[in-house]
Tab-separated table of C-alpha atoms in Angstrom:
chain	number	residue	atom	x	y	z
A	1	MET	CA	0.000	0.000	0.000
A	2	PRO	CA	1.387	3.424	-0.878
A	3	VAL	CA	2.952	5.503	1.880
A	4	ILE	CA	4.087	9.134	1.830
A	5	ILE	CA	6.866	10.435	4.066
A	6	VAL	CA	6.680	14.171	4.733
A	7	GLY	CA	10.141	15.425	5.623
A	8	ALA	CA	11.908	12.645	3.724
A	9	ASP	CA	14.836	14.991	3.088
A	10	SER	CA	15.920	14.613	6.714
A	11	PRO	CA	18.395	11.943	7.886
A	12	GLN	CA	15.567	9.995	9.518
A	13	GLY	CA	13.468	10.386	6.378
A	14	ASN	CA	16.174	8.810	4.230
A	15	GLU	CA	16.354	5.832	6.581
A	16	LEU	CA	12.583	5.458	6.488
A	17	VAL	CA	12.462	5.528	2.692
A	18	ALA	CA	15.110	2.795	2.522
A	19	ALA	CA	13.337	0.646	5.120
A	20	LEU	CA	9.865	1.030	3.636
A	21	ARG	CA	11.184	0.224	0.147
A	22	GLN	CA	12.549	-3.146	1.353
A	23	ASP	CA	9.382	-4.930	0.212
A	24	ARG	CA	9.184	-2.776	-2.932
A	25	SER	CA	6.125	-0.905	-1.693
A	26	GLU	CA	5.319	2.442	-3.273
A	27	VAL	CA	6.999	5.127	-1.195
A	28	ARG	CA	6.448	8.802	-1.911
A	29	ALA	CA	9.025	11.188	-0.503
A	30	PHE	CA	7.803	14.737	0.130
A	31	ILE	CA	10.779	17.065	0.347
A	32	THR	CA	11.631	20.757	0.425
A	33	GLU	CA	15.204	20.582	-0.853
A	34	PRO	CA	15.360	19.567	-4.540
A	35	ALA	CA	18.967	18.395	-4.116
A	36	ALA	CA	17.753	15.542	-1.895
A	37	GLY	CA	15.579	14.148	-4.665
A	38	ASP	CA	18.212	12.193	-6.576
A	39	GLY	CA	19.252	10.106	-3.582
A	40	LEU	CA	15.646	9.304	-2.717
A	41	ARG	CA	14.850	8.394	-6.326
A	42	ALA	CA	17.872	6.065	-6.287
A	43	LEU	CA	16.202	4.273	-3.364
A	44	GLY	CA	13.096	3.837	-5.508
A	45	ALA	CA	10.930	6.578	-4.032
A	46	LYS	CA	8.630	8.824	-6.011
A	47	VAL	CA	9.648	12.370	-5.112
A	48	ALA	CA	7.435	15.422	-4.662
A	49	ILE	CA	8.961	18.815	-3.922
A	50	GLY	CA	7.070	21.540	-2.109
A	51	ASP	CA	6.430	23.442	1.080
A	52	VAL	CA	5.674	21.086	3.990
A	53	THR	CA	3.262	23.690	5.351
A	54	ASP	CA	1.144	23.948	2.202
A	55	ALA	CA	-1.813	21.597	2.638
A	56	SER	CA	-2.477	21.552	-1.107
A	57	HIS	CA	1.130	20.518	-1.880
A	58	VAL	CA	1.192	17.780	0.740
A	59	GLY	CA	-2.360	16.637	0.025
A	60	GLY	CA	-1.754	16.428	-3.712
A	61	ALA	CA	1.345	14.298	-3.231
A	62	ALA	CA	-0.465	12.102	-0.700
A	63	LEU	CA	-3.590	11.512	-2.792
A	64	ASN	CA	-4.679	7.862	-2.580
A	65	ALA	CA	-1.792	6.820	-0.342
A	66	PHE	CA	-2.756	4.470	2.484
A	67	SER	CA	-0.545	5.981	5.153
A	68	ALA	CA	1.319	9.198	5.815
A	69	VAL	CA	4.476	9.308	7.901
A	70	LEU	CA	4.818	12.850	9.211
A	71	LEU	CA	8.193	13.775	10.676
A	72	ILE	CA	7.860	16.574	13.227
A	73	GLU	CA	11.450	17.474	12.395
A	74	ALA	CA	10.113	18.936	9.124
A	75	ALA	CA	8.034	21.356	11.216
A	76	THR	CA	10.954	22.495	13.356
A	77	ASP	CA	14.191	22.330	11.357
A	78	ASP	CA	15.705	25.155	9.312
A	79	ARG	CA	13.774	24.522	6.074
A	80	GLU	CA	11.596	27.272	4.614
A	81	ARG	CA	7.966	27.130	5.736
A	82	SER	CA	5.897	29.819	4.011
A	83	PHE	CA	2.392	28.943	5.182
A	84	ALA	CA	2.863	28.308	8.906
A	85	GLY	CA	4.782	30.033	11.650
A	86	SER	CA	4.367	27.510	14.446
A	87	ILE	CA	4.292	23.766	15.011
A	88	GLU	CA	0.576	24.005	15.706
A	89	GLU	CA	-0.025	25.631	12.324
A	90	VAL	CA	2.057	22.980	10.560
A	91	LEU	CA	0.096	20.203	12.281
A	92	ALA	CA	-3.188	21.865	11.280
A	93	SER	CA	-1.971	22.047	7.674
A	94	TRP	CA	-0.997	18.377	7.760
A	95	ALA	CA	-4.417	17.500	9.199
A	96	GLU	CA	-6.083	19.267	6.291
A	97	ALA	CA	-3.771	17.574	3.781
A	98	VAL	CA	-4.268	14.004	5.021
A	99	SER	CA	-8.008	14.491	5.330
A	100	GLU	CA	-8.332	15.835	1.782
A	101	ALA	CA	-6.028	13.121	0.382
A	102	GLY	CA	-8.077	10.312	1.911
A	103	ILE	CA	-5.239	8.930	4.021
A	104	THR	CA	-6.256	5.954	6.183
A	105	ARG	CA	-3.356	5.895	8.654
A	106	VAL	CA	-1.299	8.768	10.047
A	107	ILE	CA	2.028	7.880	11.657
A	108	LEU	CA	3.374	10.958	13.416
A	109	VAL	CA	6.991	10.867	14.554
A	110	ALA	CA	6.866	13.341	17.433
A	111	PRO	CA	7.617	13.485	21.139
A	112	PRO	CA	4.973	12.470	23.665
A	113	GLY	CA	3.073	15.401	25.076
A	114	LEU	CA	2.965	17.413	21.854
A	115	ASP	CA	-0.593	18.602	21.271
A	116	THR	CA	-1.433	17.216	17.835
A	117	GLY	CA	-4.756	19.049	17.541
A	118	ALA	CA	-6.957	18.011	14.627
A	119	LEU	CA	-4.282	15.704	13.230
A	120	THR	CA	-5.356	13.000	15.689
A	121	THR	CA	-8.749	12.705	14.000
A	122	ALA	CA	-7.844	13.699	10.423
A	123	ALA	CA	-7.651	10.047	9.326
A	124	PRO	CA	-9.392	6.890	10.558
A	125	GLU	CA	-6.177	5.644	12.210
A	126	PHE	CA	-3.545	7.633	14.104
A	127	VAL	CA	-0.381	6.485	15.847
A	128	ARG	CA	2.454	8.486	17.363
A	129	VAL	CA	6.010	7.178	17.336
A	130	ALA	CA	8.512	8.761	19.717
A	131	PRO	CA	11.537	10.224	17.894
A	132	SER	CA	13.979	8.187	19.986
A	133	GLY	CA	15.013	4.565	20.060
A	134	ASP	CA	14.502	2.491	16.931
A	135	VAL	CA	12.203	4.908	15.142
A	136	VAL	CA	12.566	3.206	11.774
A	137	ALA	CA	11.465	-0.187	13.121
A	138	ALA	CA	8.545	1.400	14.986
A	139	VAL	CA	7.349	3.268	11.884
A	140	VAL	CA	7.688	0.197	9.661
A	141	ALA	CA	5.726	-1.872	12.203
A	142	ALA	CA	2.999	0.779	12.422
A	143	ASN	CA	2.800	0.994	8.640
A	144	GLU	CA	2.543	-2.788	8.223
A	145	ALA	CA	0.101	-3.427	11.091
A	146	ALA	CA	-3.373	-4.671	10.206
A	147	SER	CA	-4.721	-1.790	12.297
A	148	VAL	CA	-3.416	0.647	14.889
């Protein structure tokens, strides 16, 4: 089932693309930095370039994917974010994007205690993975689970 990774141009994103491509599943990598695209394409990912805070960009790239892996790092690192000035605004944009794209499962890589707002209910299934420990294994398990 197709999966999109928002923030795939981060170190953790690269690892996730490689791990999720192990079974040759369709992986879409949503990135901000065009230079990161070649490496992700070499891993077999379909690459979309845009602003991680633009719900229409993210939603368009995510259309008909089963799950969306959202890396909170993409909401807090030094990349350009034109449509949101805070983590809360980024999460609201992601909620709109996954809802409009028809995503079934949201896998948010974010610390416990972060208020996820509407993102929690934007898709039928929601799971949070802490950004410590074996994040890649936890995300792969959440993506492959029958339900979460």
